CSV table of C-alpha atoms in Angstrom, one decimal:
chain,number,residue,atom,x,y,z
Q,22,MET,CA,-19.0,-3.2,95.6
Q,23,LYS,CA,-22.8,-3.3,95.1
Q,24,LEU,CA,-24.2,-4.5,91.9
Q,25,TYR,CA,-25.6,-1.1,92.0
Q,26,HIS,CA,-22.5,0.1,90.9
Q,27,LEU,CA,-21.2,-1.9,88.6
Q,28,ILE,CA,-24.6,-0.9,86.7
Q,29,PHE,CA,-23.5,2.7,87.4
Q,30,ILE,CA,-20.4,2.2,85.5
Q,31,LEU,CA,-21.9,0.0,83.1
Q,32,MET,CA,-23.8,1.9,82.2
Q,33,ALA,CA,-22.2,5.3,82.3
Q,34,THR,CA,-19.3,3.1,80.3
Q,35,LEU,CA,-22.3,2.9,77.3
Q,36,ASN,CA,-22.9,5.9,77.6
Q,37,ALA,CA,-19.2,7.8,77.2
Q,38,ASN,CA,-18.9,5.3,74.2
Q,39,ALA,CA,-22.0,7.3,73.4
Q,40,GLN,CA,-20.6,10.2,73.2
Q,41,LYS,CA,-17.6,9.7,71.8
Q,42,THR,CA,-18.7,7.6,68.9
Q,43,GLN,CA,-20.5,10.6,67.9
Q,44,PRO,CA,-17.6,12.2,66.1
Q,45,ASN,CA,-17.5,9.5,63.2
Q,46,ILE,CA,-21.5,9.7,63.0
Q,47,ALA,CA,-22.3,12.3,59.8
Q,48,ARG,CA,-23.4,15.7,60.3
Q,49,TYR,CA,-24.9,16.3,57.1
Q,50,THR,CA,-25.6,15.3,53.6
Q,51,LYS,CA,-25.2,17.0,50.6
Q,52,VAL,CA,-29.0,17.6,48.8
Q,53,PRO,CA,-30.3,18.6,45.9
Q,54,ALA,CA,-31.0,22.8,47.8
Q,55,GLY,CA,-27.9,22.7,50.2
Q,56,TYR,CA,-27.7,20.5,53.2
Q,57,LEU,CA,-29.9,18.4,55.0
Q,58,MET,CA,-27.6,18.9,59.0
Q,59,VAL,CA,-28.5,16.8,61.8
Q,60,LEU,CA,-26.8,18.0,64.7
Q,61,ARG,CA,-26.4,15.2,68.3
Q,62,GLN,CA,-26.4,15.4,71.7
Q,63,GLY,CA,-23.8,18.4,72.4
Q,64,ASP,CA,-23.0,19.7,69.2
Q,65,ASP,CA,-22.8,23.2,69.2
Q,66,ILE,CA,-25.0,24.3,67.3
Q,67,LEU,CA,-23.9,28.1,65.3
Q,68,LYS,CA,-20.3,26.4,65.5
Q,69,GLU,CA,-21.7,23.7,62.8
Q,70,ILE,CA,-23.3,26.1,61.1
Q,71,GLU,CA,-20.0,28.0,60.2
Q,72,ASN,CA,-17.5,24.2,60.1
Q,73,LEU,CA,-20.8,23.7,57.5
Q,74,ALA,CA,-20.4,27.7,55.9
Q,75,VAL,CA,-16.1,26.7,55.7
Q,76,ALA,CA,-15.9,23.5,54.6
Q,77,GLU,CA,-18.4,23.8,51.8
Q,78,ASN,CA,-17.7,27.2,51.2
Q,79,ILE,CA,-21.5,28.1,51.1
Q,80,PRO,CA,-21.3,32.0,49.4
Q,81,SER,CA,-24.5,32.6,51.6
Q,82,ALA,CA,-27.5,30.4,52.6
Q,83,THR,CA,-31.2,30.2,54.2
Q,84,PHE,CA,-32.3,27.7,56.9
Q,85,THR,CA,-35.0,26.1,58.7
Q,86,GLY,CA,-34.8,23.8,61.7
Q,87,MET,CA,-36.1,22.1,65.1
Q,88,GLY,CA,-35.0,19.8,67.9
Q,89,PHE,CA,-34.5,19.9,71.1
Q,90,VAL,CA,-31.6,22.1,73.0
Q,91,ASN,CA,-30.0,24.2,75.7
Q,92,ILE,CA,-30.7,27.5,74.6
Q,93,THR,CA,-29.1,31.4,75.5
Q,94,PHE,CA,-31.5,34.0,72.9
Q,95,GLY,CA,-30.8,37.4,73.4
Q,96,PHE,CA,-32.8,40.4,73.4
Q,97,PHE,CA,-31.1,43.3,71.7
Q,98,ASP,CA,-31.0,46.8,73.8
Q,99,PHE,CA,-30.5,49.1,70.9
Q,100,LYS,CA,-29.5,52.3,73.6
Q,101,THR,CA,-26.6,50.3,75.0
Q,102,LYS,CA,-26.2,47.9,71.7
Q,103,LYS,CA,-25.6,44.6,74.2
Q,104,TYR,CA,-28.2,41.4,74.5
Q,105,ALA,CA,-29.5,40.9,77.6
Q,106,PRO,CA,-29.0,37.5,77.2
Q,107,LYS,CA,-30.9,34.4,79.5
Q,108,ASP,CA,-31.0,30.4,79.4
Q,109,PHE,CA,-33.4,28.2,78.4
Q,110,LYS,CA,-32.4,24.0,79.3
Q,111,ASP,CA,-34.0,20.9,78.3
Q,112,MET,CA,-36.5,22.8,75.8
Q,113,GLU,CA,-37.7,21.7,72.2
Q,114,LEU,CA,-36.6,23.7,69.7
Q,115,ALA,CA,-40.4,24.5,68.4
Q,116,SER,CA,-39.0,26.6,65.1
Q,117,LEU,CA,-35.2,27.8,64.1
Q,118,ASN,CA,-34.9,30.5,61.4
Q,119,GLY,CA,-31.8,32.0,60.4
Q,120,SER,CA,-29.0,33.2,57.3
Q,121,ILE,CA,-25.6,32.0,56.8
Q,122,ALA,CA,-23.6,35.4,55.7
Q,123,TRP,CA,-19.9,36.3,55.8
Q,124,GLN,CA,-18.2,39.2,57.8
Q,125,LYS,CA,-14.7,39.7,57.0
Q,126,GLY,CA,-13.7,36.5,55.9
Q,127,LYS,CA,-15.5,34.3,58.8
Q,128,PRO,CA,-18.8,32.9,58.1
Q,129,SER,CA,-21.5,35.4,60.1
Q,130,ILE,CA,-24.5,32.7,61.5
Q,131,HIS,CA,-27.7,34.8,61.9
Q,132,ALA,CA,-30.2,32.7,63.7
Q,133,HIS,CA,-34.2,33.1,65.7
Q,134,GLY,CA,-35.7,30.6,67.8
Q,135,VAL,CA,-38.8,29.6,69.5
Q,136,VAL,CA,-38.9,27.1,72.1
Q,137,THR,CA,-40.8,25.1,75.0
Q,138,GLY,CA,-40.7,23.2,77.6
Q,139,LYS,CA,-42.9,20.7,79.6
Q,140,ASP,CA,-46.1,23.5,80.2
Q,141,PHE,CA,-46.1,24.5,76.2
Q,142,MET,CA,-45.4,28.0,76.7
Q,143,ALA,CA,-43.0,29.3,74.3
Q,144,TYR,CA,-40.0,31.6,74.5
Q,145,GLY,CA,-37.8,32.7,71.8
Q,146,GLY,CA,-35.6,35.3,70.6
Q,147,HIS,CA,-32.6,36.4,68.9
Q,148,ILE,CA,-30.5,33.2,69.5
Q,149,LEU,CA,-27.1,33.9,71.4
Q,150,ASN,CA,-26.1,30.3,72.3
Q,151,GLY,CA,-27.7,26.8,71.5
Q,152,SER,CA,-26.4,23.5,72.2
Q,153,VAL,CA,-28.4,19.9,70.8
Q,154,SER,CA,-30.1,19.2,74.4
Q,155,THR,CA,-30.9,14.6,74.9
Q,156,GLY,CA,-32.2,14.5,71.2
Q,157,SER,CA,-31.4,15.9,67.9
Q,158,VAL,CA,-31.2,19.2,66.2
Q,159,GLU,CA,-32.1,19.2,62.1
Q,160,ILE,CA,-31.5,21.9,59.8
Q,161,MET,CA,-32.7,22.1,56.3
Q,162,VAL,CA,-30.3,24.9,54.4
Q,163,THR,CA,-31.4,26.6,51.6
Q,164,VAL,CA,-27.7,27.1,49.7
Q,165,HIS,CA,-27.8,30.7,48.0
Q,166,ASP,CA,-25.1,31.1,45.0
Q,167,LYS,CA,-24.6,34.4,45.4
Q,168,LYS,CA,-21.6,35.7,48.3
Q,169,LEU,CA,-23.4,38.5,50.3
Q,170,GLU,CA,-21.9,40.3,53.2
Q,171,ARG,CA,-23.2,40.9,56.3
Q,172,ILE,CA,-22.7,44.9,57.4
Q,173,LEU,CA,-22.9,47.0,60.8
Q,174,GLU,CA,-24.9,49.8,59.8
Q,175,GLN,CA,-25.5,53.2,61.4
Q,176,PRO,CA,-27.2,54.8,63.6
Q,177,LEU,CA,-28.9,51.8,63.9
Q,178,GLY,CA,-26.2,49.6,65.6
Q,179,ALA,CA,-26.5,46.5,63.7
Q,180,ASN,CA,-25.6,43.7,61.7
Q,181,VAL,CA,-27.7,43.8,58.0
Q,182,LEU,CA,-28.2,41.0,55.7
Q,183,CYS,CA,-26.7,43.3,52.2
Q,184,VAL,CA,-28.6,42.1,49.1
Q,185,GLY,CA,-27.3,44.7,47.0
Q,186,ASN,CA,-25.4,48.8,47.1
Q,187,CYS,CA,-25.0,48.2,50.4
Q,188,MET,CA,-23.0,51.2,52.7
Q,189,GLU,CA,-21.1,50.8,55.5
E,4,MET,CA,-27.0,77.6,70.9
E,5,LYS,CA,-25.5,75.4,72.4
E,6,LEU,CA,-23.3,72.6,71.8
E,7,TYR,CA,-25.3,69.9,72.6
E,8,HIS,CA,-27.8,71.4,70.4
E,9,LEU,CA,-26.0,71.2,67.9
E,10,ILE,CA,-24.6,67.4,68.2
E,11,PHE,CA,-28.1,67.2,68.8
E,12,ILE,CA,-29.1,68.5,65.0
E,13,LEU,CA,-26.0,66.6,63.7
E,14,MET,CA,-27.3,64.2,64.9
E,15,ALA,CA,-31.1,64.5,63.3
E,16,THR,CA,-29.5,65.0,60.7
E,17,LEU,CA,-27.0,61.8,60.2
E,18,ASN,CA,-30.4,59.9,60.8
E,19,ALA,CA,-32.3,61.4,58.2
E,20,ASN,CA,-29.6,60.6,55.4
E,21,ALA,CA,-29.3,57.3,56.7
E,22,GLN,CA,-33.8,57.2,56.2
E,23,LYS,CA,-33.4,58.8,53.0
E,24,THR,CA,-30.7,56.5,51.0
E,25,GLN,CA,-32.3,53.5,52.8
E,26,PRO,CA,-34.5,53.5,48.9
E,27,ASN,CA,-31.7,53.6,47.4
E,28,ILE,CA,-29.9,50.1,48.8
E,29,ALA,CA,-31.4,47.0,47.2
E,30,ARG,CA,-34.2,44.7,49.0
E,31,TYR,CA,-33.7,41.3,47.5
E,32,THR,CA,-31.5,39.7,45.4
E,33,LYS,CA,-32.1,36.3,42.8
E,34,VAL,CA,-31.2,33.0,44.4
E,35,PRO,CA,-31.7,29.6,42.5
E,36,ALA,CA,-34.6,28.7,44.6
E,37,GLY,CA,-36.4,32.2,44.1
E,38,TYR,CA,-35.6,35.7,46.3
E,39,LEU,CA,-33.9,36.3,49.2
E,40,MET,CA,-35.6,39.3,50.4
E,41,VAL,CA,-33.8,42.1,53.0
E,42,LEU,CA,-35.8,44.5,54.3
E,43,ARG,CA,-34.8,47.6,56.6
E,44,GLN,CA,-36.1,50.1,59.6
E,45,GLY,CA,-40.0,51.0,58.5
E,46,ASP,CA,-40.5,49.1,55.4
E,47,ASP,CA,-44.5,47.5,55.5
E,48,ILE,CA,-43.6,43.6,55.4
E,49,LEU,CA,-46.5,43.0,53.4
E,50,LYS,CA,-46.6,45.8,51.1
E,51,GLU,CA,-42.9,44.8,49.8
E,52,ILE,CA,-43.7,41.3,50.0
E,53,GLU,CA,-47.0,42.2,47.6
E,54,ASN,CA,-44.3,44.6,45.6
E,55,LEU,CA,-41.7,41.8,44.8
E,56,ALA,CA,-44.5,39.4,43.9
E,57,VAL,CA,-46.1,42.3,41.4
E,58,ALA,CA,-42.8,43.3,39.5
E,59,GLU,CA,-41.2,39.7,39.3
E,60,ASN,CA,-44.4,38.2,38.1
E,61,ILE,CA,-44.0,35.4,40.4
E,62,PRO,CA,-47.0,32.6,39.9
E,63,SER,CA,-47.3,31.9,44.2
E,64,ALA,CA,-44.0,30.8,46.4
E,65,THR,CA,-44.0,29.8,50.0
E,66,PHE,CA,-42.0,32.2,52.2
E,67,THR,CA,-40.0,31.9,55.8
E,68,GLY,CA,-38.1,34.7,57.4
E,69,MET,CA,-37.6,36.2,60.4
E,70,GLY,CA,-36.1,40.4,62.1
E,71,PHE,CA,-37.7,42.7,64.1
E,72,VAL,CA,-40.3,44.1,63.7
E,73,ASN,CA,-43.3,46.3,64.8
E,74,ILE,CA,-46.4,43.9,64.7
E,75,THR,CA,-50.6,44.1,64.1
E,76,PHE,CA,-52.4,39.9,64.8
E,77,GLY,CA,-55.4,39.0,64.1
E,78,PHE,CA,-57.2,36.2,65.6
E,79,PHE,CA,-60.4,35.2,63.6
E,80,ASP,CA,-64.0,34.8,64.9
E,81,PHE,CA,-65.6,32.5,62.8
E,82,LYS,CA,-68.9,33.9,63.6
E,83,THR,CA,-68.4,37.7,62.6
E,84,LYS,CA,-65.9,36.7,60.0
E,85,LYS,CA,-63.4,39.6,61.6
E,86,TYR,CA,-60.1,39.8,63.6
E,87,ALA,CA,-60.2,40.5,66.4
E,88,PRO,CA,-56.6,42.8,66.4
E,89,LYS,CA,-53.1,43.0,69.0
E,90,ASP,CA,-50.1,45.9,68.4
E,91,PHE,CA,-47.1,44.4,69.3
E,92,LYS,CA,-43.9,47.1,69.0
E,93,ASP,CA,-40.2,46.5,69.1
E,94,MET,CA,-40.0,42.8,68.9
E,95,GLU,CA,-38.2,40.2,67.7
E,96,LEU,CA,-39.5,38.0,64.8
E,97,ALA,CA,-38.3,34.6,66.1
E,98,SER,CA,-40.3,32.8,62.2
E,99,LEU,CA,-42.5,34.0,59.8
E,100,ASN,CA,-44.4,31.5,57.4
E,101,GLY,CA,-46.5,32.6,54.4
E,102,SER,CA,-47.3,32.2,50.8
E,103,ILE,CA,-47.9,34.5,48.0
E,104,ALA,CA,-50.4,33.7,45.6
E,105,TRP,CA,-53.3,35.7,43.3
E,106,GLN,CA,-57.2,37.2,44.3
E,107,LYS,CA,-59.2,38.7,41.4
E,108,GLY,CA,-55.6,39.8,39.5
E,109,LYS,CA,-53.9,41.2,42.8
E,110,PRO,CA,-50.8,39.2,45.1
E,111,SER,CA,-52.3,37.6,48.4
E,112,ILE,CA,-50.7,37.8,50.8
E,113,HIS,CA,-51.4,34.9,53.8
E,114,ALA,CA,-48.6,35.2,56.8
E,115,HIS,CA,-48.1,34.2,60.3
E,116,GLY,CA,-45.8,34.9,62.8
E,117,VAL,CA,-44.3,34.9,66.4
E,118,VAL,CA,-42.9,37.7,68.3
E,119,THR,CA,-41.0,37.9,71.3
E,120,GLY,CA,-39.6,40.9,73.3
E,121,LYS,CA,-37.5,41.0,76.3
E,122,ASP,CA,-38.8,38.9,78.3
E,123,PHE,CA,-38.8,36.5,75.9
E,124,MET,CA,-42.0,35.1,76.1
E,125,ALA,CA,-44.0,34.6,72.9
E,126,TYR,CA,-46.9,35.8,71.2
E,127,GLY,CA,-47.7,35.6,67.6
E,128,GLY,CA,-50.6,34.9,64.9
E,129,HIS,CA,-51.8,35.9,61.8
E,130,ILE,CA,-50.1,38.5,60.6
E,131,LEU,CA,-52.4,41.6,59.5
E,132,ASN,CA,-50.0,44.2,59.5
E,133,GLY,CA,-46.2,44.4,60.2
E,134,SER,CA,-43.2,47.3,59.9
E,135,VAL,CA,-39.7,46.3,60.1
E,136,SER,CA,-38.8,48.0,63.6
E,137,THR,CA,-35.0,49.1,65.2
E,138,GLY,CA,-33.3,46.8,62.3
E,139,SER,CA,-34.1,44.5,59.7
E,140,VAL,CA,-36.4,41.7,58.3
E,141,GLU,CA,-34.8,38.6,56.2
E,142,ILE,CA,-37.4,36.2,54.2
E,143,MET,CA,-36.6,33.1,51.5
E,144,VAL,CA,-39.1,33.1,48.6
E,145,THR,CA,-39.2,30.0,46.8
E,146,VAL,CA,-40.9,30.5,44.1
E,147,HIS,CA,-42.7,27.7,42.5
E,148,ASP,CA,-44.3,27.7,39.1
E,149,LYS,CA,-47.9,27.4,38.4
E,150,LYS,CA,-50.3,30.3,39.1
E,151,LEU,CA,-52.4,29.9,42.3
E,152,GLU,CA,-55.4,31.7,43.5
E,153,ARG,CA,-57.3,32.1,46.7
E,154,ILE,CA,-60.8,31.6,47.1
E,155,LEU,CA,-63.0,32.8,49.5
E,156,GLU,CA,-64.8,29.7,50.1
E,157,GLN,CA,-68.1,29.1,51.7
E,158,PRO,CA,-69.8,28.5,54.3
E,159,LEU,CA,-65.9,28.4,55.9
E,160,GLY,CA,-66.2,32.6,55.0
E,161,ALA,CA,-62.4,32.4,55.0
E,162,ASN,CA,-59.7,32.4,51.5
E,163,VAL,CA,-58.0,29.0,51.1
E,164,LEU,CA,-55.0,29.0,48.7
E,165,CYS,CA,-56.2,26.4,45.6
E,166,VAL,CA,-54.1,23.8,44.4
E,167,GLY,CA,-56.5,22.1,42.6
E,168,ASN,CA,-60.1,21.8,41.2
E,169,CYS,CA,-61.8,24.2,43.8
E,170,MET,CA,-65.2,25.5,44.3
E,171,GLU,CA,-65.9,29.3,44.6
D,11,MET,CA,-92.4,23.2,60.9
D,12,LYS,CA,-90.8,26.7,61.8
D,13,LEU,CA,-89.3,28.6,59.7
D,14,TYR,CA,-86.0,28.3,60.9
D,15,HIS,CA,-86.1,24.4,61.2
D,16,LEU,CA,-85.9,24.5,57.3
D,17,ILE,CA,-82.8,27.2,57.2
D,18,PHE,CA,-81.1,25.3,59.6
D,19,ILE,CA,-81.7,21.5,58.0
D,20,LEU,CA,-80.7,23.3,54.9
D,21,MET,CA,-77.5,25.2,55.8
D,22,ALA,CA,-76.5,21.4,57.6
D,23,THR,CA,-77.2,20.5,54.3
D,24,LEU,CA,-74.7,22.6,52.7
D,25,ASN,CA,-72.4,22.0,55.4
D,26,ALA,CA,-72.2,18.1,54.6
D,27,ASN,CA,-71.8,18.4,51.2
D,28,ALA,CA,-69.1,21.3,52.0
D,29,GLN,CA,-67.2,18.1,53.8
D,30,LYS,CA,-68.5,15.4,51.2
D,31,THR,CA,-66.9,17.2,48.2
D,32,GLN,CA,-63.5,18.7,50.2
D,33,PRO,CA,-62.1,14.9,49.3
D,34,ASN,CA,-62.6,15.8,45.4
D,35,ILE,CA,-60.6,18.9,45.9
D,36,ALA,CA,-56.8,18.0,45.5
D,37,ARG,CA,-54.5,18.7,48.7
D,38,TYR,CA,-51.0,19.3,46.9
D,39,THR,CA,-49.4,20.6,43.9
D,40,LYS,CA,-46.2,20.1,42.0
D,41,VAL,CA,-43.6,22.6,42.4
D,42,PRO,CA,-39.7,22.5,41.5
D,43,ALA,CA,-39.0,22.3,44.7
D,44,GLY,CA,-41.0,19.2,45.7
D,45,TYR,CA,-44.9,20.2,46.6
D,46,LEU,CA,-47.2,22.3,48.2
D,47,MET,CA,-49.7,20.8,50.2
D,48,VAL,CA,-53.0,22.9,51.2
D,49,LEU,CA,-55.2,20.2,53.7
D,50,ARG,CA,-58.6,21.3,54.3
D,51,GLN,CA,-60.7,21.2,57.4
D,52,GLY,CA,-61.0,17.8,59.1
D,53,ASP,CA,-57.9,16.7,57.6
D,54,ASP,CA,-55.3,14.7,59.6
D,55,ILE,CA,-52.1,16.7,59.3
D,56,LEU,CA,-49.3,14.2,60.2
D,57,LYS,CA,-51.6,11.2,58.0
D,58,GLU,CA,-52.0,13.3,55.0
D,59,ILE,CA,-47.9,13.9,55.0
D,60,GLU,CA,-47.0,10.1,55.4
D,61,ASN,CA,-49.8,9.8,52.0
D,62,LEU,CA,-47.8,12.3,50.3
D,63,ALA,CA,-45.1,10.9,51.4
D,64,VAL,CA,-46.8,6.9,50.1
D,65,ALA,CA,-47.6,8.2,46.9
D,66,GLU,CA,-45.1,9.9,45.5
D,67,ASN,CA,-41.8,7.8,46.9
D,68,ILE,CA,-40.5,10.9,48.4
D,69,PRO,CA,-37.3,9.7,49.7
D,70,SER,CA,-36.7,12.1,52.2
D,71,ALA,CA,-37.7,15.8,52.8
D,72,THR,CA,-38.0,18.8,55.1
D,73,PHE,CA,-41.4,20.6,55.5
D,74,THR,CA,-42.7,23.9,56.4
D,75,GLY,CA,-46.1,25.2,57.7
D,76,MET,CA,-49.1,27.4,59.5
D,77,GLY,CA,-52.4,27.2,59.5
D,78,PHE,CA,-55.5,26.7,61.8
D,79,VAL,CA,-56.0,23.6,63.4
D,80,ASN,CA,-56.4,21.7,66.9
D,81,ILE,CA,-53.3,19.8,68.1
D,82,THR,CA,-52.0,17.5,70.7
D,83,PHE,CA,-48.3,18.6,71.7
D,84,GLY,CA,-45.8,16.2,74.0
D,85,PHE,CA,-43.3,16.7,75.1
D,86,PHE,CA,-41.0,13.7,75.7
D,87,ASP,CA,-39.8,12.4,79.5
D,88,PHE,CA,-36.4,10.3,79.1
D,89,LYS,CA,-36.4,8.9,82.4
D,90,THR,CA,-40.2,7.1,81.0
D,91,LYS,CA,-39.4,7.6,77.3
D,92,LYS,CA,-43.0,9.0,77.4
D,93,TYR,CA,-44.8,12.1,76.2
D,94,ALA,CA,-46.8,14.2,78.5
D,95,PRO,CA,-49.6,15.0,75.7
D,96,LYS,CA,-51.6,18.1,75.4
D,97,ASP,CA,-54.7,19.5,73.3
D,98,PHE,CA,-55.7,23.0,71.9
D,99,LYS,CA,-58.5,23.9,70.0
D,100,ASP,CA,-58.8,25.9,67.1
D,101,MET,CA,-55.5,27.8,67.2
D,102,GLU,CA,-53.2,29.4,64.9
D,103,LEU,CA,-50.5,27.2,63.4
D,104,ALA,CA,-48.2,29.9,63.4
D,105,SER,CA,-45.3,28.0,62.9
D,106,LEU,CA,-44.9,24.3,61.4
D,107,ASN,CA,-41.4,22.6,60.9
D,108,GLY,CA,-40.9,19.1,60.3
D,109,SER,CA,-38.8,16.3,58.9
D,110,ILE,CA,-40.2,12.8,56.4
D,111,ALA,CA,-37.8,10.4,56.5
D,112,TRP,CA,-38.5,6.1,56.8
D,113,GLN,CA,-38.5,3.4,59.4
D,114,LYS,CA,-39.0,0.3,59.0
D,115,GLY,CA,-40.3,0.6,55.5
D,116,LYS,CA,-43.1,3.2,56.8
D,117,PRO,CA,-42.9,6.8,56.5
D,118,SER,CA,-41.5,8.1,59.9
D,119,ILE,CA,-42.9,12.2,60.1
D,120,HIS,CA,-41.1,14.4,63.0
D,121,ALA,CA,-43.1,17.9,63.1
D,122,HIS,CA,-42.8,20.5,65.6
D,123,GLY,CA,-45.3,23.6,65.9
D,124,VAL,CA,-46.4,26.7,67.7
D,125,VAL,CA,-49.6,27.6,68.0
D,126,THR,CA,-51.9,30.9,69.1
D,127,GLY,CA,-55.4,31.5,70.1
D,128,LYS,CA,-57.6,34.9,70.9
D,129,ASP,CA,-55.2,36.1,73.4
D,130,PHE,CA,-52.3,35.5,71.3
D,131,MET,CA,-49.9,34.1,73.6
D,132,ALA,CA,-47.8,30.7,72.2
D,133,TYR,CA,-48.0,27.5,73.1
D,134,GLY,CA,-46.0,24.5,71.3
D,135,GLY,CA,-43.8,22.1,70.9
D,136,HIS,CA,-43.4,18.2,69.2
D,137,ILE,CA,-46.5,17.5,67.5
D,138,LEU,CA,-48.1,13.8,68.6
D,139,ASN,CA,-51.9,14.6,66.5
D,140,GLY,CA,-53.1,17.4,64.9
D,141,SER,CA,-55.8,18.1,62.5
D,142,VAL,CA,-57.3,21.0,60.2
D,143,SER,CA,-59.7,23.2,61.9
D,144,THR,CA,-61.8,25.8,60.8
D,145,GLY,CA,-59.9,27.0,58.0
D,146,SER,CA,-56.8,25.1,55.9
D,147,VAL,CA,-53.2,24.3,56.9
D,148,GLU,CA,-50.4,25.2,54.1
D,149,ILE,CA,-47.5,23.2,54.1
D,150,MET,CA,-44.1,23.8,51.6
D,151,VAL,CA,-42.5,20.3,51.6
D,152,THR,CA,-38.8,20.6,49.9
D,153,VAL,CA,-38.0,17.4,48.7
D,154,HIS,CA,-34.4,15.1,49.2
D,155,ASP,CA,-33.3,12.6,46.7
D,156,LYS,CA,-31.7,10.6,49.3
D,157,LYS,CA,-33.8,8.1,51.2
D,158,LEU,CA,-33.2,8.3,54.4
D,159,GLU,CA,-33.7,6.6,57.6
D,160,ARG,CA,-35.2,7.1,61.1
D,161,ILE,CA,-33.5,5.0,63.8
D,162,LEU,CA,-34.6,4.3,67.4
D,163,GLU,CA,-31.1,5.4,69.5
D,164,GLN,CA,-30.0,3.6,72.3
D,165,PRO,CA,-29.2,5.0,75.0
D,166,LEU,CA,-31.0,7.9,74.3
D,167,GLY,CA,-34.2,6.6,73.4
D,168,ALA,CA,-35.2,9.2,70.5
D,169,ASN,CA,-35.6,8.4,66.2
D,170,VAL,CA,-32.8,10.6,65.1
D,171,LEU,CA,-32.4,10.8,61.2
D,172,CYS,CA,-29.2,9.6,59.9
D,173,VAL,CA,-27.4,11.6,57.1
D,174,GLY,CA,-24.7,8.8,57.2
D,175,ASN,CA,-22.6,5.7,58.9
D,176,CYS,CA,-25.4,5.8,62.1
D,177,MET,CA,-25.7,2.6,64.9
D,178,GLU,CA,-28.9,1.1,65.0
């Protein structure tokens, strides 16, 4: 066994430990306006926001953020009512804007983002899926005091956040 | 008259009703940090923010948002002091950042945005005009307690938000 | 000496005075959620946020913003742990998202932005450096009540905002 094999195994072990110990690190803290989240390498962004909504019983919220991500955007086709997806790997998350509401008893996250790579060109849209890449994602969650629902509106075929007297 | 004509008329009527009943649906709700707005198909974005400022007598505010829009950006030419406009239709509003202040007794809205289409390429800048397309626009308005003015500064030729001892 | 020489000198003097008197104009004001900053032509954006953090003894904060800027983005190479920089001149700052924390007794600013030019194409990423161009930059700083540290994490090689029980 060569020296570089040993070094490789040692580094892989350190990496694995870093990954393993990540669950023990807090992902958010309470602040006057709501919660400040810091997600870590490998975290599922939408899932972590859903977990926060459930764990802290958040009635509704608006969030902003930024970080370093793998992300899937989808562009909504209003004829087929489906999203055409596209993946972007290892990109700066230049902006994140979204909201937390509820739909049929479950948290409903709506989030838009803009990402940039090595050439600084920007891409973005509706976030279908995203995880933290080699870095972190910081999210400021401003909590509201009213439980708000997202409702699938027809003939629009889109989920719309209801702030009063909506029709289903 | 053919069956599909009947179906077409029926659907057109339902659509028209959906449009008509939209005015009855609330566009915003009070939250601890200010107001959460949800604008709907056809709404004029800057006009609705102005209406909120007047109706709720907002001294000044900062806002963030996202949605689905038709939008006109303008790039300011500091020589001619004019905006070169460009329209974008049916785009995701990936980010919206702006402020509410007052100028000569009227609300003064300053807003920047980033939009993306089918190919996820991002475009953006200063918003001259925008309306909600097939979807909604969510805007979080964080209200401040001080009445702030926007002042046309010379030789800059640009309106600048004044947070203390500005010159006109 | 020709008339246009006189006019040129007069305008240069007015410009110089405008620049000189800028230091007397307030750069921020206290609001319920924190501070609203309005930076002015020539201001160093990251430096002004650092100054605010020190002057107002801000434990930690999240900020959003927009404006008109000269800016340098850097894309982090996780192999070399260095940023490849690129400059953009006289661009709209379509979005700004960042946070204030502390590192080794000094304010630590982490900020991402998106900029757009004449053709409305968007570019962005991690902000290494930025100044206000011919216009202003408005920043809403939402202040938190907990002093937070940014920690250089290994093997990541990146500074991560700590919201609880982090390892150095």
